[in-house]
Coordinates of C-alpha atoms in Angstrom, one line a residue:
M1 CA -23.0 15.0 -24.3
P2 CA -23.7 12.8 -21.7
Q3 CA -23.5 14.9 -18.0
T4 CA -21.5 13.6 -15.1
Q5 CA -23.6 13.3 -11.9
S6 CA -21.9 15.2 -8.7
H7 CA -22.0 13.3 -5.6
A8 CA -21.3 14.8 -2.2
Q9 CA -18.3 14.0 -0.1
P10 CA -18.5 13.1 3.4
D11 CA -17.7 15.1 6.1
G12 CA -14.3 14.7 7.9
P13 CA -13.5 11.0 7.1
R14 CA -11.6 9.1 9.7
T15 CA -9.0 8.3 7.8
A16 CA -7.8 9.5 4.2
L17 CA -8.4 7.7 1.0
S18 CA -5.7 8.2 -1.2
R19 CA -6.5 8.4 -4.8
R20 CA -3.9 6.5 -6.6
R21 CA -5.1 7.4 -9.9
V22 CA -8.4 8.6 -11.5
L23 CA -8.7 6.0 -14.2
G24 CA -10.4 6.1 -18.0
A25 CA -12.8 9.2 -16.5
T26 CA -13.0 13.0 -17.6
A27 CA -11.8 15.6 -15.8
A28 CA -15.5 16.5 -14.8
L29 CA -15.8 12.7 -13.5
A30 CA -12.2 13.5 -11.4
S31 CA -13.7 16.5 -9.5
A32 CA -16.8 14.3 -8.6
T33 CA -15.7 11.1 -7.4
A34 CA -13.4 11.7 -4.2
L35 CA -15.4 10.1 -1.7
A36 CA -18.5 9.5 -3.7
A37 CA -22.3 8.9 -2.3
C38 CA -24.1 5.9 -4.0
N39 CA -26.7 7.4 -6.1
R40 CA -28.1 6.1 -9.6
P41 CA -28.6 9.2 -11.8
G42 CA -31.5 8.9 -14.3
S43 CA -33.3 11.0 -16.9
S44 CA -34.8 14.0 -15.6
G45 CA -37.5 14.3 -18.3
A46 CA -38.4 14.8 -21.9
G47 CA -35.7 16.5 -23.6
S48 CA -33.1 16.0 -20.9
T49 CA -29.5 14.9 -21.7
E50 CA -29.1 11.4 -20.0
T51 CA -26.0 11.3 -16.9
I52 CA -23.2 9.2 -16.5
A53 CA -23.8 7.0 -13.2
M54 CA -20.5 6.9 -11.3
L55 CA -19.3 3.9 -9.3
T56 CA -16.8 4.1 -6.4
L57 CA -14.9 1.3 -5.0
W58 CA -12.9 1.5 -2.0
H59 CA -10.1 -1.4 -1.5
R60 CA -6.7 -2.1 0.4
L61 CA -5.1 -4.2 -2.3
P62 CA -1.2 -4.4 -2.1
D63 CA 0.7 -2.1 -4.6
A64 CA 1.1 -4.8 -7.1
A65 CA -2.8 -5.5 -7.1
T66 CA -3.4 -1.9 -7.0
A67 CA -1.7 -1.5 -10.6
A68 CA -3.9 -3.9 -11.7
L69 CA -7.0 -3.0 -10.4
E70 CA -6.1 0.5 -11.8
A71 CA -5.9 -1.3 -15.5
M72 CA -9.1 -2.8 -15.4
V73 CA -11.3 -0.1 -14.0
E74 CA -9.5 1.6 -17.3
E75 CA -10.6 -1.4 -19.3
W76 CA -14.4 -0.9 -17.5
N77 CA -14.6 2.7 -18.2
K78 CA -13.5 2.4 -22.1
A79 CA -16.3 -0.3 -22.5
N80 CA -18.9 1.4 -20.4
P81 CA -18.9 5.0 -21.1
D82 CA -22.5 5.3 -19.2
V83 CA -21.3 4.0 -16.0
Q84 CA -17.9 5.1 -14.8
M85 CA -15.8 3.7 -12.3
T86 CA -13.0 5.0 -9.8
A87 CA -11.2 3.1 -7.6
L88 CA -10.0 4.6 -4.1
H89 CA -7.0 3.2 -2.3
F90 CA -7.6 3.0 1.7
D91 CA -4.3 3.4 3.4
G92 CA -5.4 2.6 6.8
T93 CA -6.1 -1.0 8.3
A94 CA -8.9 -3.4 8.1
D95 CA -10.3 -1.5 11.1
E96 CA -10.2 1.7 10.3
L97 CA -11.8 0.9 7.0
E98 CA -14.8 -0.8 8.7
K99 CA -15.0 2.8 10.7
Q100 CA -15.2 4.7 7.6
V101 CA -17.8 2.5 5.9
A102 CA -20.0 2.4 9.1
D103 CA -19.6 6.2 9.3
A104 CA -20.8 6.6 5.3
V105 CA -23.4 4.4 6.0
A106 CA -24.6 6.2 8.8
K107 CA -24.7 9.3 6.7
G108 CA -26.1 7.9 3.6
K109 CA -22.9 8.8 1.3
V110 CA -21.7 5.5 0.6
P111 CA -19.3 4.0 -1.9
D112 CA -20.8 1.8 -4.3
L113 CA -18.1 -1.1 -3.5
V114 CA -15.9 -1.9 -0.7
Q115 CA -13.1 -4.5 -0.6
V116 CA -14.1 -6.7 2.4
E117 CA -11.8 -9.4 4.0
A118 CA -13.4 -13.0 4.7
E119 CA -12.7 -12.6 8.5
D120 CA -14.6 -9.2 8.6
L121 CA -17.6 -9.8 6.5
P122 CA -19.4 -11.3 9.3
A123 CA -19.1 -8.3 11.7
W124 CA -19.8 -5.5 8.7
Y125 CA -22.8 -7.4 7.8
G126 CA -24.1 -8.2 11.8
A127 CA -23.2 -3.9 12.2
G128 CA -25.9 -3.4 9.4
D129 CA -23.4 -2.2 6.7
L130 CA -23.5 -4.6 3.9
S131 CA -26.6 -5.1 1.6
D132 CA -27.9 -8.8 0.9
V133 CA -27.2 -9.4 -2.6
T134 CA -28.3 -12.8 -2.6
K135 CA -30.8 -12.4 -5.4
A136 CA -29.4 -9.8 -7.3
A137 CA -25.9 -11.5 -7.8
A138 CA -27.7 -14.9 -8.4
S139 CA -26.7 -14.7 -12.0
Y140 CA -22.9 -14.8 -11.1
T141 CA -22.3 -17.3 -8.2
G142 CA -21.5 -20.0 -10.8
S143 CA -18.5 -18.5 -12.0
Y144 CA -16.8 -18.8 -8.2
T145 CA -15.5 -21.5 -6.2
K146 CA -17.4 -23.0 -3.3
G147 CA -15.1 -21.9 -0.6
S148 CA -14.8 -18.3 -1.6
L149 CA -18.7 -18.1 -1.9
A150 CA -18.7 -19.8 1.5
Q151 CA -16.5 -17.1 2.8
T152 CA -18.8 -14.2 1.0
T153 CA -22.4 -15.9 3.0
V154 CA -23.3 -15.0 6.3
D155 CA -26.1 -17.0 7.9
G156 CA -27.6 -17.6 4.5
V157 CA -27.0 -14.2 2.9
L158 CA -24.2 -13.7 0.1
C159 CA -22.6 -10.1 0.8
G160 CA -20.5 -9.7 -2.4
I161 CA -18.7 -11.2 -5.4
P162 CA -15.9 -13.1 -4.2
L163 CA -12.7 -11.7 -5.6
T164 CA -9.1 -13.3 -4.2
V165 CA -9.1 -16.4 -1.8
D166 CA -6.0 -17.7 -0.3
P167 CA -5.4 -21.4 -0.4
L168 CA -2.8 -23.3 2.1
V169 CA -0.2 -25.3 0.7
Y170 CA 3.4 -27.2 1.4
A171 CA 6.2 -25.7 -0.3
Y172 CA 9.3 -27.5 0.6
D173 CA 13.1 -28.1 -0.6
A174 CA 11.7 -31.2 -3.2
A175 CA 16.3 -32.0 -3.4
A176 CA 16.4 -31.8 0.6
F177 CA 13.7 -34.1 1.1
T178 CA 15.1 -36.9 -1.9
E179 CA 18.1 -36.6 0.1
Q180 CA 16.9 -37.6 3.3
G181 CA 14.3 -40.1 2.0
W182 CA 11.0 -38.2 2.6
S183 CA 8.0 -37.3 1.3
A184 CA 5.9 -34.5 1.3
P185 CA 4.0 -34.6 4.5
A186 CA 0.3 -35.4 4.1
S187 CA -0.9 -34.7 8.1
W188 CA 0.6 -33.2 11.2
A189 CA 1.6 -35.9 12.6
E190 CA 4.6 -36.2 9.9
L191 CA 5.7 -32.9 10.8
S192 CA 6.4 -34.1 14.5
S193 CA 9.5 -35.8 15.3
E194 CA 7.6 -38.9 15.9
G195 CA 6.3 -39.5 12.6
W196 CA 9.2 -37.6 10.4
A197 CA 11.6 -40.4 10.5
G198 CA 14.1 -37.8 12.0
G199 CA 15.7 -34.8 10.2
P200 CA 19.0 -33.6 10.1
A201 CA 19.8 -31.7 13.7
G202 CA 19.3 -27.8 13.1
K203 CA 16.4 -28.5 10.5
Y204 CA 13.0 -27.2 10.2
V205 CA 9.9 -28.3 8.2
V206 CA 7.4 -26.0 9.0
T207 CA 7.0 -22.4 10.3
W208 CA 4.7 -20.7 12.7
D209 CA 3.3 -17.3 13.2
P210 CA 1.7 -16.5 16.8
E211 CA -0.3 -13.5 15.5
R212 CA -1.9 -15.6 13.0
S213 CA -2.8 -19.0 15.4
A214 CA -6.5 -18.5 15.2
H215 CA -6.5 -17.9 11.2
R216 CA -4.4 -21.4 11.0
M217 CA -6.2 -23.5 13.3
A218 CA -9.5 -22.4 12.2
A219 CA -8.5 -23.7 8.9
L220 CA -6.8 -26.6 10.0
T221 CA -10.3 -27.6 11.7
T222 CA -12.3 -26.8 8.7
A223 CA -10.2 -29.1 6.5
D224 CA -10.9 -31.9 8.7
G225 CA -14.9 -31.1 8.6
G226 CA -14.9 -29.2 11.8
A227 CA -16.3 -25.3 12.1
W228 CA -15.4 -22.8 15.1
F229 CA -18.6 -21.0 14.4
T230 CA -22.2 -22.0 12.9
A231 CA -25.0 -19.3 12.5
D232 CA -29.1 -20.0 12.3
G233 CA -31.7 -17.2 11.8
G234 CA -28.8 -15.0 13.5
T235 CA -28.1 -16.6 16.4
W236 CA -24.2 -17.6 16.4
T237 CA -22.5 -20.7 18.1
A238 CA -19.2 -21.2 19.0
A239 CA -17.1 -24.1 19.2
V240 CA -13.4 -23.1 18.9
D241 CA -12.3 -25.6 21.8
G242 CA -14.8 -28.2 20.3
E243 CA -13.9 -31.8 19.9
A244 CA -12.6 -30.9 16.0
S245 CA -10.7 -28.3 17.3
Q246 CA -8.9 -29.9 20.4
T247 CA -7.7 -32.7 17.7
V248 CA -6.1 -29.6 15.8
G249 CA -4.5 -28.0 19.0
A250 CA -3.1 -31.9 20.0
A251 CA -1.3 -31.5 16.6
V252 CA -0.2 -28.1 16.4
Q253 CA 1.3 -28.4 20.4
K254 CA 3.2 -31.5 19.2
V255 CA 4.8 -29.4 16.8
L256 CA 5.5 -26.7 19.1
T257 CA 6.9 -28.9 21.9
D258 CA 8.9 -30.6 19.5
Q259 CA 10.4 -27.2 18.3
I260 CA 10.3 -28.2 14.9
D261 CA 9.1 -24.9 13.6
V262 CA 10.4 -21.7 12.6
L263 CA 9.3 -18.7 14.4
A264 CA 8.3 -16.0 11.5
T265 CA 5.9 -13.5 12.9
G266 CA 4.9 -9.6 12.5
D267 CA 6.3 -7.5 9.8
S268 CA 9.8 -9.3 9.9
A269 CA 8.1 -13.1 9.1
A270 CA 8.8 -12.9 5.3
Q271 CA 12.6 -11.4 6.0
V272 CA 12.9 -14.9 8.8
V273 CA 11.8 -17.0 6.3
Q274 CA 13.7 -16.2 3.5
A275 CA 16.8 -16.2 5.6
S276 CA 15.9 -19.6 6.8
I277 CA 15.7 -21.1 3.1
T278 CA 19.2 -19.4 2.0
S279 CA 20.9 -20.9 5.3
G280 CA 19.2 -23.9 4.5
T281 CA 17.7 -24.5 7.9
L282 CA 14.3 -24.3 6.4
L283 CA 13.0 -26.8 4.7
G284 CA 9.4 -26.7 4.1
A285 CA 6.6 -24.5 5.1
V286 CA 2.8 -24.3 5.1
V287 CA 1.8 -21.1 3.5
R288 CA -1.0 -19.3 1.9
G289 CA -1.4 -18.7 -1.8
S290 CA -0.6 -15.0 -1.5
E291 CA 2.9 -15.6 0.1
V292 CA 4.0 -17.9 -2.8
A293 CA 5.1 -15.2 -5.5
S294 CA 7.3 -13.5 -2.9
L295 CA 8.1 -16.4 -0.7
L296 CA 11.6 -17.9 -2.3
P297 CA 15.1 -16.0 -2.4
D298 CA 17.1 -16.0 -5.1
G299 CA 18.8 -19.7 -5.5
A300 CA 16.2 -21.9 -4.0
E301 CA 14.7 -23.2 -7.4
A302 CA 15.0 -26.8 -5.8
W303 CA 11.7 -25.9 -3.7
T304 CA 8.1 -26.9 -5.1
L305 CA 4.6 -26.7 -4.4
T306 CA 2.2 -29.6 -2.9
A307 CA -0.6 -29.8 -1.0
A308 CA -0.7 -28.7 2.4
P309 CA -1.2 -31.2 5.2
T310 CA -4.1 -31.7 7.1
V311 CA -4.3 -32.9 10.8
S312 CA -6.0 -36.4 9.6
G313 CA -4.1 -36.6 6.4
S314 CA -7.6 -36.3 4.7
G315 CA -5.8 -34.2 1.9
T316 CA -9.0 -31.5 1.9
A317 CA -7.7 -28.5 0.4
V318 CA -8.7 -25.5 2.6
L319 CA -8.9 -21.7 2.3
E320 CA -6.9 -19.2 5.2
G321 CA -8.4 -16.1 4.1
G322 CA -9.7 -14.0 1.1
S323 CA -12.0 -11.3 0.1
S324 CA -14.9 -9.8 -1.7
L325 CA -16.4 -6.9 -3.6
C326 CA -19.3 -5.9 -1.4
V327 CA -22.2 -3.6 -2.0
P328 CA -22.6 -1.1 1.0
K329 CA -25.9 -1.0 2.9
G330 CA -27.8 2.4 1.1
C331 CA -26.4 2.1 -2.4
E332 CA -29.2 2.5 -4.7
Q333 CA -27.3 1.1 -8.0
T334 CA -26.9 -2.3 -6.9
A335 CA -26.9 -3.9 -10.3
D336 CA -24.2 -1.7 -12.1
A337 CA -22.4 -2.5 -9.0
L338 CA -22.4 -5.9 -8.9
R339 CA -22.1 -6.0 -12.8
A340 CA -18.8 -4.4 -12.2
A341 CA -17.4 -6.5 -9.4
H342 CA -18.0 -9.5 -11.5
F343 CA -16.3 -8.0 -14.4
L344 CA -13.3 -7.0 -11.9
A345 CA -13.2 -10.7 -10.3
G346 CA -13.0 -12.2 -13.8
H347 CA -9.8 -10.8 -14.4
V348 CA -7.9 -13.7 -13.2
Q349 CA -4.8 -13.7 -14.8
E350 CA -4.2 -10.3 -14.2
L351 CA -4.6 -11.1 -10.3
S352 CA -2.5 -13.9 -10.7
D353 CA 0.5 -11.7 -12.4
A354 CA -0.5 -9.4 -9.3
G355 CA 0.4 -12.3 -6.8
L356 CA -3.0 -13.1 -5.8
V357 CA -5.3 -16.0 -6.5
A358 CA -8.6 -15.2 -7.7
A359 CA -12.1 -16.8 -6.7
S360 CA -13.0 -16.7 -10.2
T361 CA -13.2 -20.1 -11.9
T362 CA -14.1 -18.7 -15.5
T363 CA -10.1 -19.0 -16.8
T364 CA -7.0 -20.8 -15.5
P365 CA -4.2 -18.4 -15.1
T366 CA -0.5 -19.3 -16.8
T367 CA 2.5 -18.7 -14.9
G368 CA 5.0 -16.0 -15.9
D369 CA 8.5 -16.7 -16.6
A370 CA 9.9 -14.9 -13.8
L371 CA 7.5 -17.2 -11.2
A372 CA 8.2 -20.3 -13.0
K373 CA 12.2 -19.7 -13.0
A374 CA 12.0 -19.2 -8.8
W375 CA 9.9 -22.3 -8.8
G376 CA 12.0 -24.9 -10.7
G377 CA 9.8 -24.4 -13.8
Q378 CA 6.5 -25.3 -11.8
D379 CA 3.2 -24.1 -13.2
V380 CA 2.6 -22.3 -10.0
A381 CA -0.6 -20.1 -11.1
G382 CA -1.9 -23.7 -12.3
F383 CA -1.2 -25.3 -9.4
L384 CA -3.2 -22.4 -7.0
A385 CA -6.0 -22.5 -9.1
T386 CA -6.7 -26.1 -9.2
T387 CA -6.1 -26.3 -5.3
T388 CA -8.6 -23.6 -4.9
K389 CA -11.5 -25.0 -7.0
D390 CA -12.6 -27.4 -4.4
A391 CA -10.7 -25.8 -1.2
A392 CA -13.2 -25.3 1.7
G393 CA -13.8 -22.0 3.0
V394 CA -13.6 -21.3 7.0
T395 CA -16.6 -19.9 8.6
Y396 CA -15.8 -16.6 10.6
A397 CA -18.3 -14.9 12.8
P398 CA -18.8 -11.5 14.3
A399 CA -16.7 -12.0 17.2
W400 CA -13.7 -13.2 15.4
D401 CA -11.3 -10.4 16.6
A402 CA -11.8 -11.7 20.2
V403 CA -10.9 -14.6 19.1
V404 CA -8.0 -13.7 17.4
D405 CA -6.8 -11.8 20.1
A406 CA -7.2 -14.6 22.5
L407 CA -4.8 -16.9 20.6
S408 CA -2.7 -14.4 19.8
G409 CA 0.8 -15.4 21.0
V410 CA 0.4 -19.1 20.9
G411 CA 3.8 -20.9 19.9
S412 CA 5.9 -17.4 20.6
N413 CA 7.6 -18.8 23.6
P414 CA 10.1 -21.4 22.2
T415 CA 9.5 -24.1 25.2
P416 CA 5.7 -23.9 25.5
A417 CA 4.0 -25.2 28.4
A418 CA 2.3 -28.7 27.6
D419 CA -1.3 -27.3 28.0
E420 CA -0.5 -24.2 25.7
V421 CA -2.4 -24.5 23.0
A422 CA -5.7 -26.3 24.9
T423 CA -5.7 -23.3 27.8
A424 CA -5.9 -20.5 24.7
L425 CA -8.6 -22.5 22.6
A426 CA -10.5 -22.5 25.9
A427 CA -9.9 -18.6 26.5
A428 CA -10.8 -18.0 23.0
Q429 CA -13.7 -20.1 23.2
Q430 CA -14.9 -17.7 26.5
A431 CA -14.0 -14.8 24.3
A432 CA -16.9 -15.8 21.5
Q433 CA -19.6 -16.3 24.0
R434 CA -19.0 -12.7 24.8
G435 CA -18.9 -11.5 21.5

């Protein structure tokens, strides 16, 4: 009989890692992998029994996706009796997870895989907490979108296997647009009062979340060929207030000044959007792919999805984030970890059914009946997959959190100052340079 290899548990974790379910493993495995240290077990000599390699994954997926992941892990364990996997859900914030992983790396007791958000990845890698898997993962990269690979790469170094992406799309009330004689906007100029043919009073065609100002403007800059950050040999250059970004900022300022946006931010953002759709005051919104499944209230079947407007009207699709499965520094079973990560990321349909957009291009997901009904019969999953295929990925940087802090709050004032966005971008540039 194979034997399980026991692993040490780090002392005093900063934030609890809750086991949702131990999947597809024996009782011995369940007792051995609470917070597993990464170590490749092997044969101990002639006549010895083979040991079971045990992989541990730490993640922060939402509940629906966690349930899907559990089923994937169970499938893996049935197919790989000699390499068993356990998925542990981290209940804390991304910053708390980063501290937990850094602590594990320092103690030499790391998980084999950890889910890392695209915006956090450069800081994690810069801190020395992630492995360079550029060569080890080379055989897998052909299965993922260029944008997802870009967001998983830091200064030319691939740090993991892309798992999810978050493409920007435009959702709108097609019936109301037809009634007004409108087409879906191709540019942000068409979202302003000058370019928008003058809509009915009290109707809005976009939302704005001040807490995600940095995310949205960085994505819009990327869509038009710009970049807030570039890296060369470990040296980062910031252009948060560069020419391309200032063009984006001016377009955002115009929308905010014209007060055609519905303010939706924080924990209540989804409720505000749904209430505005129900009341008929919100006719359109730029949204992320991960928001689509839960965006509409009942009775909004006239809404549909199309390409998100860019500032220039170029039509270039862009991502506003995503996540990857990364191998922490110090892991000694990288090959098995990457093979497992590729296996999980390849479950395109399961990720789609859980409300996420997969980074893998190995298959195109189908749209479930409930989602299709909510969107008036549109093939939502197929549309998101097609949009994602050529979407550009945003380049983040170790100083990203400082930039987010500097831009947080932009658009929160119903009557913004004429230079609010430009001033905030200048402050964000200084924050980026300070690091």
